[in-house]
XYZ file of C-alpha atoms in Angstrom:
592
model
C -86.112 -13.105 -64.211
C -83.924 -16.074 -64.615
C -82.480 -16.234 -60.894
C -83.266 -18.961 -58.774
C -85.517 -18.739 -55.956
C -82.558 -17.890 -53.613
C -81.349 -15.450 -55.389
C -84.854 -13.972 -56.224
C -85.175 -13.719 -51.961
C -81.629 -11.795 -51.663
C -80.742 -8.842 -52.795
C -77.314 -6.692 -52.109
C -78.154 -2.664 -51.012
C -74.981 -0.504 -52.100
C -74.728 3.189 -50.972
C -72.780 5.621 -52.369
C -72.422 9.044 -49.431
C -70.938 11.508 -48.217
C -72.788 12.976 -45.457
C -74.577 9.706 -44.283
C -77.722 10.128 -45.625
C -77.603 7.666 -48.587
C -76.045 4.929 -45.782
C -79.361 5.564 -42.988
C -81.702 5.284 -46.621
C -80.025 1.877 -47.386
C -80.679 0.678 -43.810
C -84.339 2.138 -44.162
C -85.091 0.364 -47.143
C -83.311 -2.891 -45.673
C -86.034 -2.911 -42.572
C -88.482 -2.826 -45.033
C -87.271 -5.708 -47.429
C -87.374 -7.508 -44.072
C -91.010 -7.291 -43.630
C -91.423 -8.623 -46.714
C -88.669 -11.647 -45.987
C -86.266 -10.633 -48.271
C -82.617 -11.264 -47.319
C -80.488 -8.159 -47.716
C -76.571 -7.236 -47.041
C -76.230 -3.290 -47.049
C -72.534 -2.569 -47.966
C -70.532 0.378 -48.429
C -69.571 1.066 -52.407
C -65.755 1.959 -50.953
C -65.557 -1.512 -49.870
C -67.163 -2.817 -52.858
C -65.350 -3.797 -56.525
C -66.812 -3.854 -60.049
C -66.021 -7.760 -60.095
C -68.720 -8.512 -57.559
C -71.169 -6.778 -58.882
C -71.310 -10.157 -61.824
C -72.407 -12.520 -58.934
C -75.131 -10.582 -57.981
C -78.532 -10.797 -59.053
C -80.535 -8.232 -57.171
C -78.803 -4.769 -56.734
C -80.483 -1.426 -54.918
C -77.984 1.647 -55.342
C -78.756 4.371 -52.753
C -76.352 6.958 -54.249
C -75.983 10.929 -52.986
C -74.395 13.581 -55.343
C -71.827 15.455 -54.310
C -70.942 19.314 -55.219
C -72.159 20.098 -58.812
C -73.686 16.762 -60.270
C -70.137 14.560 -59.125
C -70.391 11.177 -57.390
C -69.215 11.059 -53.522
C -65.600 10.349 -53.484
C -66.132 6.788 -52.096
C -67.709 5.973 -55.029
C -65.065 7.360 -57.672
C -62.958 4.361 -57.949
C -65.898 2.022 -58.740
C -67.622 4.819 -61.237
C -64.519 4.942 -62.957
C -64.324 1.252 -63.528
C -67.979 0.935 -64.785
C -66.663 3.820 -66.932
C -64.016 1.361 -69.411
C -64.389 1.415 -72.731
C -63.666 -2.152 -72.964
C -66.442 -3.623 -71.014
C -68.894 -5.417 -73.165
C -72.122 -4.119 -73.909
C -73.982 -7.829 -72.123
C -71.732 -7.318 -69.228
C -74.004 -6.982 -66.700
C -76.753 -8.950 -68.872
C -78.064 -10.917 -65.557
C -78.250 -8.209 -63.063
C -81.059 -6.506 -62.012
C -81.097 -3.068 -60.401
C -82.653 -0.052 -58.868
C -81.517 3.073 -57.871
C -82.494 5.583 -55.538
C -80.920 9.136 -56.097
C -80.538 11.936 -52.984
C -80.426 15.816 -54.063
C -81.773 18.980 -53.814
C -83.215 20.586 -56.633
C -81.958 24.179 -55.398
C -78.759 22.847 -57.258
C -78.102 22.721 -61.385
C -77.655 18.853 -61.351
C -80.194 17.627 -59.291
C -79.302 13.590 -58.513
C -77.108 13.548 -61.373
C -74.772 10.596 -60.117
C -77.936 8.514 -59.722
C -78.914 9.344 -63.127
C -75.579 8.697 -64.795
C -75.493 5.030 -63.066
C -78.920 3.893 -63.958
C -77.507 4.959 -67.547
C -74.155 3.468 -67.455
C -75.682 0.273 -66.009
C -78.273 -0.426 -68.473
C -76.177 0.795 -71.764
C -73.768 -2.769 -70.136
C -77.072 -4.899 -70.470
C -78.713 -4.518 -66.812
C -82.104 -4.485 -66.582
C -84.043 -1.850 -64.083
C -85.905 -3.962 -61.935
C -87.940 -0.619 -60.244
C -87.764 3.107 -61.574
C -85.456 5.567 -60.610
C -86.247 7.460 -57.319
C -84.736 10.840 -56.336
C -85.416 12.055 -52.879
C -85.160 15.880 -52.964
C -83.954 17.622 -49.713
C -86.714 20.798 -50.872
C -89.200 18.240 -49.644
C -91.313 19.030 -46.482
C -90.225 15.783 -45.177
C -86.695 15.664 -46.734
C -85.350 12.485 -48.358
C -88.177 10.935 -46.419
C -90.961 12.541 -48.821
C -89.821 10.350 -51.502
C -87.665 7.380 -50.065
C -91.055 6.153 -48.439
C -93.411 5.778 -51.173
C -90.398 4.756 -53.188
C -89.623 1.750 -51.114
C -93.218 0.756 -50.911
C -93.027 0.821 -54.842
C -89.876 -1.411 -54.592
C -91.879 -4.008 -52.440
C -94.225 -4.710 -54.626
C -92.266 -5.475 -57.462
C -90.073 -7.591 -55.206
C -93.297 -9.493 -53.999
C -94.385 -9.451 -57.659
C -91.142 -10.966 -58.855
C -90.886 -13.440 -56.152
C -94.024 -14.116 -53.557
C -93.640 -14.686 -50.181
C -92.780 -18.245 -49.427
C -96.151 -20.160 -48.011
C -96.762 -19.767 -44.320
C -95.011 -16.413 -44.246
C -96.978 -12.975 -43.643
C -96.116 -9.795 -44.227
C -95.408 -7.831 -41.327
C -96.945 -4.564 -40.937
C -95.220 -1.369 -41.561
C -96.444 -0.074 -37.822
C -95.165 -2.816 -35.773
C -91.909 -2.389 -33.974
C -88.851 -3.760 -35.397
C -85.976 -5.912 -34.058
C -83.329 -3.521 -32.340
C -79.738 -4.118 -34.175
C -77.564 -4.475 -31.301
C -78.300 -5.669 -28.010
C -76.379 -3.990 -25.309
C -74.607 -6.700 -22.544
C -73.327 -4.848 -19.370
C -69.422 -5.631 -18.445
C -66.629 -4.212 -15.837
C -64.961 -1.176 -15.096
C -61.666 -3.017 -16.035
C -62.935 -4.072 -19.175
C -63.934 -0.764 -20.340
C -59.933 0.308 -19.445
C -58.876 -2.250 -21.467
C -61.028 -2.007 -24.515
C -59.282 -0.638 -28.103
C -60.327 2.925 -28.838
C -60.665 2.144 -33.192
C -60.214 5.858 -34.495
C -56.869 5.798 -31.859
C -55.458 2.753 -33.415
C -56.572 3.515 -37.269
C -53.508 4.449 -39.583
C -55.581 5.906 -42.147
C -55.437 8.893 -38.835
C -53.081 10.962 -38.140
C -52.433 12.596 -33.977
C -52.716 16.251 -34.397
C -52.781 19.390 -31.666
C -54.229 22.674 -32.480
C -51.762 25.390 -32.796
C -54.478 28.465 -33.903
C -57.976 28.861 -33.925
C -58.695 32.488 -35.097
C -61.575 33.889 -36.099
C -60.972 35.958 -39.112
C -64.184 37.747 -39.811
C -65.231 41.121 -37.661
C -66.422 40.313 -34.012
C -69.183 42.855 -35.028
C -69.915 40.363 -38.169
C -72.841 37.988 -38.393
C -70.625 34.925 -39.520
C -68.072 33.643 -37.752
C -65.481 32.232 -39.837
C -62.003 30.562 -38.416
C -58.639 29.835 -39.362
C -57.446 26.753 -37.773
C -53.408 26.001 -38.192
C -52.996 22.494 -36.746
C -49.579 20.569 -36.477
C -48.942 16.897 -37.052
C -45.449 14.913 -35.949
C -46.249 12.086 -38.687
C -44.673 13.294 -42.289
C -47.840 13.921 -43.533
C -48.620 14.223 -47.371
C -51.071 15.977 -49.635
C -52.432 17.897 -52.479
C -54.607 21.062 -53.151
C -58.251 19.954 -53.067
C -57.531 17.087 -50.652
C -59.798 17.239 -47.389
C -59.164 16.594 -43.688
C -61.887 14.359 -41.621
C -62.808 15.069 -38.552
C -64.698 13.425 -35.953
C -66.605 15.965 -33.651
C -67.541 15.218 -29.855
C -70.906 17.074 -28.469
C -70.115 19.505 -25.566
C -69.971 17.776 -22.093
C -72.942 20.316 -20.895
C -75.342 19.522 -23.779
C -74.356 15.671 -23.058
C -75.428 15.629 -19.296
C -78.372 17.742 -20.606
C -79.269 15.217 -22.541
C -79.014 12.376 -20.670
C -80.657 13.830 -17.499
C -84.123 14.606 -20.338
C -83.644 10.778 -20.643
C -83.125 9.734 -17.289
C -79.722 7.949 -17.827
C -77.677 10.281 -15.786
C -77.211 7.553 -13.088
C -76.781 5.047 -15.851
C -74.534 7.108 -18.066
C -70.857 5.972 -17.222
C -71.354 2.173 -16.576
C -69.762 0.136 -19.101
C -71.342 -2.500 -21.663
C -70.347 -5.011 -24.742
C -72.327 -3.611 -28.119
C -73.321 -6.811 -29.668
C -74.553 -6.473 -32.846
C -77.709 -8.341 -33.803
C -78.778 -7.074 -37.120
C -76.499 -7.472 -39.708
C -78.105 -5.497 -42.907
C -78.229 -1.953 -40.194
C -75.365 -0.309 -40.013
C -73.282 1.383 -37.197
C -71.418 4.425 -36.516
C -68.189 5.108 -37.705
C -65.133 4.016 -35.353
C -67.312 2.782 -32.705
C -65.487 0.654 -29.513
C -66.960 -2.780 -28.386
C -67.252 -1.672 -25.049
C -68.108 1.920 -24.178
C -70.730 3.691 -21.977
C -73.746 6.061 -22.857
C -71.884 9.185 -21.994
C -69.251 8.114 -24.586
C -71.567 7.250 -26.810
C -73.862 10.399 -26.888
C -70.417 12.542 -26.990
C -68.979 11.218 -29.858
C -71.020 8.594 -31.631
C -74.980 9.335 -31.521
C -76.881 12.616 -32.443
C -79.174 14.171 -30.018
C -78.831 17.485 -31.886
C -80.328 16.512 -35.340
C -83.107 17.388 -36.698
C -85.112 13.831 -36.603
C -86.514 12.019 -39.642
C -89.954 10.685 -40.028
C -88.921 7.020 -38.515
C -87.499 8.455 -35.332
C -91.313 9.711 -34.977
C -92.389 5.831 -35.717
C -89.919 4.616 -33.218
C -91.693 6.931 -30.565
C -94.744 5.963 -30.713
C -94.114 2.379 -29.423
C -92.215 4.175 -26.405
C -94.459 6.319 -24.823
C -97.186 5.595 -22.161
C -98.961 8.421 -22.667
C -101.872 7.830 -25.099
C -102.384 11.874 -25.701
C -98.476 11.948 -26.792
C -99.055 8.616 -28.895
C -102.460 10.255 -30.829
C -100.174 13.224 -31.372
C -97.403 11.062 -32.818
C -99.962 8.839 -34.842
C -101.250 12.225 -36.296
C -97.879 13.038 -37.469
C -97.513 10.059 -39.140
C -100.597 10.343 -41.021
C -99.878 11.513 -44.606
C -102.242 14.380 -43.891
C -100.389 15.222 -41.033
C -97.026 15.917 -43.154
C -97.717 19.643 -43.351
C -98.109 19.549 -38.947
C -94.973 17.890 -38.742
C -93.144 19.763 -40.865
C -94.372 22.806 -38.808
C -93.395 21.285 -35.696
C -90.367 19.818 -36.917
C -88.460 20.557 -39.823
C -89.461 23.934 -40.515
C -87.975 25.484 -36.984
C -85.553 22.553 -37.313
C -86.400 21.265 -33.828
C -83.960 18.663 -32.561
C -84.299 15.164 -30.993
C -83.797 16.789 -27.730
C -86.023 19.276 -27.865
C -88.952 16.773 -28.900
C -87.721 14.236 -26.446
C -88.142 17.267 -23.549
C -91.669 17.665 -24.486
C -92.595 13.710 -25.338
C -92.015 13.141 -21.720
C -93.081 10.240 -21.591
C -91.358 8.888 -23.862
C -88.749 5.942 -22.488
C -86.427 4.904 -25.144
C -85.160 0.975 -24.295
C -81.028 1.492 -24.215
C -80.594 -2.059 -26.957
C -83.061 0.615 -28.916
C -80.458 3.485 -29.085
C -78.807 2.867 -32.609
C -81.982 2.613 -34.164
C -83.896 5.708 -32.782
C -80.946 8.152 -33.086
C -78.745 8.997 -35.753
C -74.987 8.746 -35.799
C -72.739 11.674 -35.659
C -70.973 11.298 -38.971
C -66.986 13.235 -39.297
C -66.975 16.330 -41.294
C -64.495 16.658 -44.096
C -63.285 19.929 -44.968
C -61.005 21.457 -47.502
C -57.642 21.630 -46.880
C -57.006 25.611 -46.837
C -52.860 25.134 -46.961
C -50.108 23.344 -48.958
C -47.575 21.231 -47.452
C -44.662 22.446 -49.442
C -45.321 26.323 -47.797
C -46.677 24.651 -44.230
C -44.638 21.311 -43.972
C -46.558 19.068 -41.136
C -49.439 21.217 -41.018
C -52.831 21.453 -42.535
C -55.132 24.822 -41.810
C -58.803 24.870 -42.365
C -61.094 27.667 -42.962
C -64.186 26.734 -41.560
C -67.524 29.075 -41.028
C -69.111 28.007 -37.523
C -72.560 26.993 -38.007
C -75.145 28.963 -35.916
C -78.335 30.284 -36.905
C -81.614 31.517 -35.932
C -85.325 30.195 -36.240
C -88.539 30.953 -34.334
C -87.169 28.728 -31.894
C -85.409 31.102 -28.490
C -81.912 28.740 -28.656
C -79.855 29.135 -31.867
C -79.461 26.451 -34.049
C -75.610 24.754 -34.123
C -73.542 22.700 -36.297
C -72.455 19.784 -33.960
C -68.450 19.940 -36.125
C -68.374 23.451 -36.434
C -69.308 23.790 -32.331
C -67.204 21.724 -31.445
C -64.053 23.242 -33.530
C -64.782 26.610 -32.154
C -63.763 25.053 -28.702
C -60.445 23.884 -29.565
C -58.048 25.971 -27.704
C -53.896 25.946 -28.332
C -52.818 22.522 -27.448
C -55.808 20.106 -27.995
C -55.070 16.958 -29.744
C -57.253 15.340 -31.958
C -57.460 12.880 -34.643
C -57.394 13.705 -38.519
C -57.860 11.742 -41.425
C -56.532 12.914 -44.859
C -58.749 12.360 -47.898
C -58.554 12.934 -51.705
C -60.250 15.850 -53.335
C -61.261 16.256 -56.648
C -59.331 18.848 -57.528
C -55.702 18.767 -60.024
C -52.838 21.176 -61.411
C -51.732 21.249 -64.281
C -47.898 19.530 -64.676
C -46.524 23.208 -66.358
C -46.212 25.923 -64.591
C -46.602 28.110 -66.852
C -49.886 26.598 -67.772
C -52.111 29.723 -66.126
C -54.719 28.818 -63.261
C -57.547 31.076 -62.710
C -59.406 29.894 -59.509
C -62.865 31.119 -57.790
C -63.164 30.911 -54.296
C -65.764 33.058 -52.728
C -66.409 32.474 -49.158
C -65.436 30.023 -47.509
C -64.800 28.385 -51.058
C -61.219 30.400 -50.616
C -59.850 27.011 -48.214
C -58.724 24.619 -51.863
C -57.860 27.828 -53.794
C -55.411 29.077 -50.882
C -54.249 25.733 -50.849
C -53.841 25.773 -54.784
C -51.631 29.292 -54.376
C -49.576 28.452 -51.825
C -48.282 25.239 -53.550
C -47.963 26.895 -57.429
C -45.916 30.019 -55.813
C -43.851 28.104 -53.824
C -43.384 26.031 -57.447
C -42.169 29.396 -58.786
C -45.597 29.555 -60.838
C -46.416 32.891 -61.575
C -49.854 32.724 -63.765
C -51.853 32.540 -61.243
C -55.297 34.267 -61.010
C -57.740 34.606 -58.249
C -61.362 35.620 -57.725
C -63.260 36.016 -54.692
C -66.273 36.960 -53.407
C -67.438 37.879 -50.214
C -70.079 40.152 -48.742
C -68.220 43.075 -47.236
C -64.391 44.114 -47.212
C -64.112 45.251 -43.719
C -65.664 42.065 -42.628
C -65.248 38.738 -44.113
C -62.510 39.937 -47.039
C -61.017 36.039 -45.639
C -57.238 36.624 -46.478
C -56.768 39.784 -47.660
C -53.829 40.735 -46.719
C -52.031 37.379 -48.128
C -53.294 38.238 -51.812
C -52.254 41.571 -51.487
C -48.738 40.612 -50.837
C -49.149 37.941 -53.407
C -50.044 40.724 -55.722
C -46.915 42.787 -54.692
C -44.915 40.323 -56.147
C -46.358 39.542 -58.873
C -47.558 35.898 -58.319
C -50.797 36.563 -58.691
C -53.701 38.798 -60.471
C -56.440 38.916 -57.638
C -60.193 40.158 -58.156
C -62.883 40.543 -54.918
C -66.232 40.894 -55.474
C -67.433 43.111 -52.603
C -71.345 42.681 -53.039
C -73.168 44.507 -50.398
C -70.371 47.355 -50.367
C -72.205 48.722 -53.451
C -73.703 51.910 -53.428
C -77.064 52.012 -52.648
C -79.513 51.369 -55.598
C -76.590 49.966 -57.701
C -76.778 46.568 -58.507
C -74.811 43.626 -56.377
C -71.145 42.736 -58.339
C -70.589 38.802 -57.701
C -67.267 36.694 -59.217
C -69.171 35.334 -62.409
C -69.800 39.821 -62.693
C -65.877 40.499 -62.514
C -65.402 37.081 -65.045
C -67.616 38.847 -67.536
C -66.198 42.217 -67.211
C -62.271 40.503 -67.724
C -63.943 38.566 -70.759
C -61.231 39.418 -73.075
C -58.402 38.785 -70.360
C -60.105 35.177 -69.623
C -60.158 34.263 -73.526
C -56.772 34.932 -73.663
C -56.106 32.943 -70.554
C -58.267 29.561 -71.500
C -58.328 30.000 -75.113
C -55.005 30.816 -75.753
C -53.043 30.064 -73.771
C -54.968 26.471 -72.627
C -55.453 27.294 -68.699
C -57.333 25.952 -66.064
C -60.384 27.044 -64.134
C -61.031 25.510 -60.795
C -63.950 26.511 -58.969
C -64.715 26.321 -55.465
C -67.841 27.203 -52.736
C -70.827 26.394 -52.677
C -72.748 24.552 -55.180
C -75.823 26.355 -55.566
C -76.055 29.197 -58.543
C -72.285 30.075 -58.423
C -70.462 27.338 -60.731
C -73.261 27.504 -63.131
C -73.141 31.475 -63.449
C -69.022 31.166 -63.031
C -69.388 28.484 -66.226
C -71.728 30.855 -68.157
C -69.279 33.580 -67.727
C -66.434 31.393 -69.284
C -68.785 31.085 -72.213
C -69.236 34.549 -72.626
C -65.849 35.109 -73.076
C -65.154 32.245 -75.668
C -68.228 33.643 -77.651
C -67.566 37.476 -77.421
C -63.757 37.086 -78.066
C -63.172 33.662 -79.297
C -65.238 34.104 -82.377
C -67.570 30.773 -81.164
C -71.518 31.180 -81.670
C -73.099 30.689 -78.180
C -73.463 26.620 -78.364
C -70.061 26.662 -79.192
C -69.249 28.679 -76.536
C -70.897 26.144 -74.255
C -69.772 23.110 -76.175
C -66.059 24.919 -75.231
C -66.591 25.089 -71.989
C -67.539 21.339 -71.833
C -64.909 20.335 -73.552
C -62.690 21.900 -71.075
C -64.697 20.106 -68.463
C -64.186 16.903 -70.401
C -60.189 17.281 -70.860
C -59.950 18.242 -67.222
C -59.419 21.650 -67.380
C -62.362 23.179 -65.630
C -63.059 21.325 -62.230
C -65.196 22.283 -59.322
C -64.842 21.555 -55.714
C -68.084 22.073 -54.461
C -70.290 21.705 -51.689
C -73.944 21.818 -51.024
């Protein structure tokens, strides 16, 4: 490398997310760059412009894919930048990179956004400094079952590239790290005075619940709800587009919580956060001065399901040496498959542990690095402004499932939305989606939306029939008619009046013994019907749900219908479909 020694000691961590994860694996990997005395900034890619990438020398990119192979939306304007076709090919000729991938390989494009930057990076003359890793949520540890051995692979070439400086140690991996915030009591009046950040941030929008509806059968095992909620700002957006929100923990599981940790008497008296470590992050939105209560409602997770390091951080907090040998034991690589019993395979939460660690006492300045922070939930917009002006609804399935644990497990958004009642304000942020329309509307739109994949394509039919567009198809899927047909009765009427062509895939109202009938099914069967519509006359496909099987099979299906009545071979057919992908004309909103 031809960086000075400065720059051979610094490096820059970017992370690309949009759940969290890729943003707590940057500010792993920066805790361990610090036992090896490397200097590291950990930034968010939104904040973070192609420009500044050229005076850097040292670059980790901790990127997560989104829906089916697509980059988080943060990182879009930066991807499409690196994307110009008039950057040189020696652009980046100095820079030296790594970049670590997070996935699931129950999906079709398994870390394909980290794959596609390491690419696009070294076709502009970057040179990988450490290979590729891609942390696969099928693990038995999760991300953690790569990102581990992974960073200790990244060490070494760091220390191999640059040594550590004479007189300076490496510290071991098992000794307890510097807390990044140090917690400095204040007043009551303080605390009264103190700025609330998601109150005063623009980007947010005061809303108050006007329905909250659950539209699936009471007798049903999912409960799925239609939230209408109204704004008084003139609010503005587009199919696809999403709506963040920021969820609070229930006040019962809170004093729960707090009263495992012995903090009840503790929980409501004020402090200043201070931050001391500047390369770990912090939650989203979070005040100066707050309290624990506050903090455990809205800004830290007590209901996760803990990584391996929250099991690390224990073990220097108990006094117990039985509950410290268990701990160690977990820890040990051969103790993966015990932990994963014990943990991630009931998915046992930090409270739960913490009740039966008891002697486990957490130091408060400790707090931000031992728990994780409650991150806001986006979710599809399931309305269009020009049918709903100042309103956005949401279709949203409440999380809650069973394991061999005796309490259900519960999504801490999806809870707390199911307790809004008629009246309750809250804040919402509006975000960009990645889906488009076409400018003509008479350009036909077939969209696929089975489950709760229906939010964006109700969205998408509200806004072209209230354009006057009348080539409209729909297809959705959903397990039984009598219970979770989400909207039936609005694409009935739709159909009525001729604004749209709508086909359901019921598939466990099938006779017995007769095989299940999904939406790619009902794409194949209209094969002659879809050629018309894509080949033809040049519509769109959007596609919506979840991003397991479905896009791939609803993709195949569009390639069955190019082949068997657009006269292609079968890699034509596919080559088709791509280049509809390519020209814009097949997009999927998807979610994992």
């Amino acid at each position: 490398m031809s960086a000075t020694d400065d720059e051979n000691r610094s490096l820059l961590i970017i992370y690309a997310t949009e759940t969290g994860n890729a943003q707590d694996a940057a500010d792993y990997i920066a805790r361990q760059c610090r036992r090896v005395a490397f200097r590291c900034r950990v930034i968010d890619i939104e904040s973070f412009s192609l420009p500044d990438l050229l005076s850097e020398a040292i670059v980790i990119f901790v990127v997560s894919t989104t829906g089916s192979g697509v980059e988080p939306r943060s990182m879009t304007p930066f991807w499409k930048n690196l994307l110009r076709g008039d950057l040189p090919p020696d652009t980046f000729e100095d820079l030296y990179f790594s970049v670590f991938g997070l996935g699931d390989t129950a999906y079709e494009k398994f870390c394909w956004a980290a794959k596609k930057l390491s690419r696009r990076l070294e076709s502009l003359g970057a040179s990988e400094l450490y290979e590729r890793g891609e942390g696969d949520e099928q693990h038995p540890l999760g991300i953690d079952g790569t990102l581990l051995p992974w960073t200790e692979g990244l060490l070494n070439t760091l220390l191999d590239i640059s040594p550590l400086p004479p007189g300076i140690e490496i510290k071991p991996a098992n000794v307890l790290p510097s807390t990044r915030v140090s917690l400095n009591p204040t007043s009551q009046t303080t605390l009264e005075s103190s700025a609330d950040p998601l109150k005063s941030d623009t980007l947010y929008h005061t809303a108050t619940v006007k329905a909250n509806d659950r539209i699936t059968a009471e007798d049903w095992y999912q409960d799925v709800r239609h939230f209408e909620i109204d704004f008084d700002d003139d609010i503005q957006y587009d199919p696809g587009d999403v709506a963040i929100i920021h969820p609070s923990a229930s006040s019962t599981d809170v004093d729960s919580f707090l009263f495992t940790m012995s903090w009840t008497d503790s929980a409501d008296q004020p402090f200043e956060i201070e931050q001391v470590m500047h390369d770990q992050s912090l939650p989203d939105h979070l005040p100066k001065i707050t309290t624990l209560r506050d903090l455990f409602t809205r800004f830290l997770d007590f209901n996760a399901v803990p990584r391996r390091s929250f099991f690390q951080y224990l073990r220097h907090f108990t006094s117990d040496d039985l509950e410290r040998e268990k701990l160690d034991e977990f820890l040990l690589p051969e103790g993966a498959e015990e932990l994963f019993e014990y943990c991630y395979r009931v998915r046992r939460t930090i409270h739960e542990v913490l009740s039966e660690f008891q002697h486990v006492k957490i130091p408060k300045d400790y707090i931000f690095d031992v728990f994780p922070a409650i991150r806001p939930r986006e979710f599809s917009i399931a309305s269009s402004i020009k049918k709903h002006p100042h309103q956005i609804h949401l279709c949203v399935a409440i999380v809650k499932y069973r394991t061999k644990l005796k309490i259900p497990r519960k999504g801490i958004c999806t809870s707390y939305l199911s307790t809004l009642k008629a009246g309750d304000t809250i804040r919402v942020g509006i975000k960009k989606g990645l889906l488009k329309l076409p400018d003509d509307n008479d350009t036909p739109v077939i969209c696929v939306g089975p489950g709760t994949g229906i939010a964006p394509m109700r969205s998408v039919i509200e806004q072209r029939t209230a354009s006057g567009a009348h080539a409209n198809t729909l297809y959705f899927g959903c397990r039984s008619e009598p219970k979770d047909h989400h909207y039936g009765s609005e694409w009935q009427a739709y159909l009525e009046k001729q604004q749209l062509q709508y086909r359901a895939a019921f598939s466990r109202d099938s006779p017995e013994g007769q095989k299940r009938t999904y939406v790619q099914d009902l794409i194949r069967q209209d094969s002659e019907d879809i050629w018309k519509l894509v080949g033809e006359h040049k519509g769109w496909v959007l596609i919506s749900g979840s991003s397991n099987k479905m896009p791939a099979a609803v993709k195949e299906a569009v390639a069955f219908a190019a082949e068997k009545h657009g006269g292609l071979s079968a890699d034509q057919a596919k080559e088709y479909v791509q280049s509809m992908i390519k020209e814009g004309r097949l997009i999927e909103e998807c979610w994992s």
